[in-house]
Amino acid sequence: MKPNRTNLSVPGIMEKMHAKAIESKADVIMFDLEDSVPSDQKELARKTIIKTLSNLFGCTRTIAVRINSLDTPYAYKDIIEVVTAAGKIIDAIVLPKVNHEGDIHCISRLLDGIEMDLNLDHTIRIEACIETAKGLERVSQIAKACSRIKSLAFGIADYSASIGAKLTSMSGHGEKEPATYPGHRWHFPVSRMVMAAKANNLLAIDAPFGDFKNLPGLKESAAMAAALGCDGKWVIHPDQIKVVNQAFTPSAEDIGRAKKIIDIFNIQNNPPKSAIAVDGKMIDQATLRLARQLWDQAVYLKLV
Ligand code: COA
Ligand code: MG
């Protein structure tokens, strides 16, 4: 799978932003039909996205489209119109407010039909947004609903609304959290989602950070997500891409440390079988597993 460190959300109606997004260094460009598009402009957003995507045939960028949730009158048209017109270039459908594995089955069956009709030579994957209490409760079943699912993404503002958490900041997308709650306010839902994702070989993607002018705050938020096991984070502004890409890219120091640990365990004649001390710190088989994971990420991102 291609890298998924940054997922840049671009409002479907903002054609000017589409070009900027395509030129950006975001790993995934997500054209949005849901919350960044007013209800009376869904039709326009579909048309605008189709126009942009039609000009991108042959492009190698990873393209996703966020449709509306299944409890709206828009979702079925989003899928049928946009995927029929531009399925060739769409890598993934992002499904918001997934409450039940049946939601995934419904979208997947529709995609089955469109893919057959278009004779597509690739499978369109699904990113399931976990952003309701119901969705989090069923996250394990959702994660294993079907082989199209590639990732689970945490939706911070909708999840807050769903559980009745107090709005403590302007955007409700992750800013001012440290002042609101001692520790990581969303530690449990993010970790629960990460666990379901990783148990099913899926990627786990963190929510966006709404205070887009606050890059130190973004860096902290992304580092926290990486520490909890997330593989990437949504971004809502091009200025956020570099910081988030960096947070999910192993540094030269990290890679050097991982290599040193792997080399120690690779000693042919006498590899350590138990815990040993290196530079005054304990390392063991679990350390080796962590080091291998980091090394694999570096290989995946072509850093080594
Ligand atoms: N994708 C691509 N380009 C974007 C962008 C995005 N998400 N957000 C901003 N830009 C562009 C602007 O068009 C502008 O381009 P220009 O310099 O060529 O005029 C440039 O980046 C600077 O934008 P700026 O003026 O700082 O931001 P803004 O005030 O116009 O917009 C937001 C701020 C938050 C409204 C805007 O970033 C946005 O709509 N983000 C996405 C929101 C979204 O998708 N929400 C749903 C998912 S949570
Ligand atoms: Mg949401």
mmCIF file of C-alpha atoms and ligand atoms in Angstrom, residues 8-11 16-17 20-21 30 32 36 66 173 208 212-213 234 236-238, ligand 1:
data_model
loop_
_atom_site.group_PDB
_atom_site.id
_atom_site.type_symbol
_atom_site.label_atom_id
_atom_site.label_comp_id
_atom_site.label_asym_id
_atom_site.label_seq_id
_atom_site.Cartn_x
_atom_site.Cartn_y
_atom_site.Cartn_z
ATOM 1 C CA LEU A 8 -5.655 16.357 2.719
ATOM 2 C CA SER A 9 -9.358 17.149 2.805
ATOM 3 C CA VAL A 10 -10.481 19.461 -0.004
ATOM 4 C CA PRO A 11 -14.041 20.788 -0.170
ATOM 5 C CA LYS A 16 -9.420 26.418 -7.002
ATOM 6 C CA MET A 17 -8.297 24.313 -4.046
ATOM 7 C CA LYS A 20 -3.529 23.246 -5.172
ATOM 8 C CA ALA A 21 -4.220 19.883 -3.521
ATOM 9 C CA MET A 30 -9.542 13.498 -0.307
ATOM 10 C CA ASP A 32 -15.052 16.040 0.266
ATOM 11 C CA SER A 36 -17.390 21.054 4.009
ATOM 12 C CA ARG A 66 -15.564 11.321 1.099
ATOM 13 C CA HIS A 173 -11.111 19.577 15.967
ATOM 14 C CA PRO A 208 -7.486 16.637 11.718
ATOM 15 C CA PHE A 212 -4.392 25.370 11.191
ATOM 16 C CA LYS A 213 -2.219 28.379 12.002
ATOM 17 C CA TRP A 234 -6.050 14.016 8.176
ATOM 18 C CA ILE A 236 -7.325 20.432 6.308
ATOM 19 C CA HIS A 237 -4.830 23.023 5.055
ATOM 20 C CA PRO A 238 -1.740 22.708 2.814
HETATM 21 N N1 COA B 1 -6.855 22.097 0.013
HETATM 22 C C1 COA B 1 -6.225 22.757 -0.984
HETATM 23 N N2 COA B 1 -5.932 24.077 -0.928
HETATM 24 C C2 COA B 1 -6.293 24.734 0.198
HETATM 25 C C3 COA B 1 -6.931 24.097 1.262
HETATM 26 C C4 COA B 1 -7.222 22.724 1.143
HETATM 27 N N3 COA B 1 -7.855 22.047 2.111
HETATM 28 N N4 COA B 1 -7.146 24.998 2.241
HETATM 29 C C5 COA B 1 -6.651 26.151 1.819
HETATM 30 N N5 COA B 1 -6.141 26.015 0.564
HETATM 31 C C6 COA B 1 -5.483 27.031 -0.265
HETATM 32 C C7 COA B 1 -6.341 28.279 -0.419
HETATM 33 O O1 COA B 1 -7.201 28.158 -1.536
HETATM 34 C C8 COA B 1 -5.285 29.329 -0.628
HETATM 35 O O2 COA B 1 -4.832 29.252 -1.963
HETATM 36 P P1 COA B 1 -4.234 30.560 -2.732
HETATM 37 O O3 COA B 1 -3.031 30.976 -1.948
HETATM 38 O O4 COA B 1 -3.910 30.029 -4.091
HETATM 39 O O5 COA B 1 -5.345 31.566 -2.686
HETATM 40 C C9 COA B 1 -4.134 28.865 0.269
HETATM 41 O O6 COA B 1 -4.325 27.462 0.423
HETATM 42 C C10 COA B 1 -4.120 29.512 1.603
HETATM 43 O O7 COA B 1 -5.370 29.347 2.220
HETATM 44 P P2 COA B 1 -5.819 30.262 3.460
HETATM 45 O O8 COA B 1 -6.203 31.625 2.967
HETATM 46 O O9 COA B 1 -4.772 30.188 4.513
HETATM 47 O O10 COA B 1 -7.063 29.477 4.006
HETATM 48 P P3 COA B 1 -8.585 29.897 3.843
HETATM 49 O O11 COA B 1 -8.917 30.901 4.896
HETATM 50 O O12 COA B 1 -8.891 30.196 2.431
HETATM 51 O O13 COA B 1 -9.324 28.518 4.204
HETATM 52 C C11 COA B 1 -10.159 26.730 5.496
HETATM 53 C C12 COA B 1 -9.261 27.957 5.502
HETATM 54 C C13 COA B 1 -10.044 26.025 6.831
HETATM 55 C C14 COA B 1 -11.625 27.157 5.298
HETATM 56 C C15 COA B 1 -9.705 25.803 4.332
HETATM 57 O O14 COA B 1 -8.367 25.465 4.592
HETATM 58 C C16 COA B 1 -10.547 24.571 4.114
HETATM 59 O O15 COA B 1 -11.622 24.651 3.557
HETATM 60 N N6 COA B 1 -10.042 23.396 4.526
HETATM 61 C C17 COA B 1 -10.696 22.121 4.295
HETATM 62 C C18 COA B 1 -11.912 21.953 5.181
HETATM 63 C C19 COA B 1 -12.472 20.571 5.081
HETATM 64 O O16 COA B 1 -12.264 19.863 4.100
HETATM 65 N N7 COA B 1 -13.237 20.149 6.105
HETATM 66 C C20 COA B 1 -13.805 18.838 6.144
HETATM 67 C C21 COA B 1 -12.895 17.801 6.691
HETATM 68 S S1 COA B 1 -12.637 17.909 8.405
#
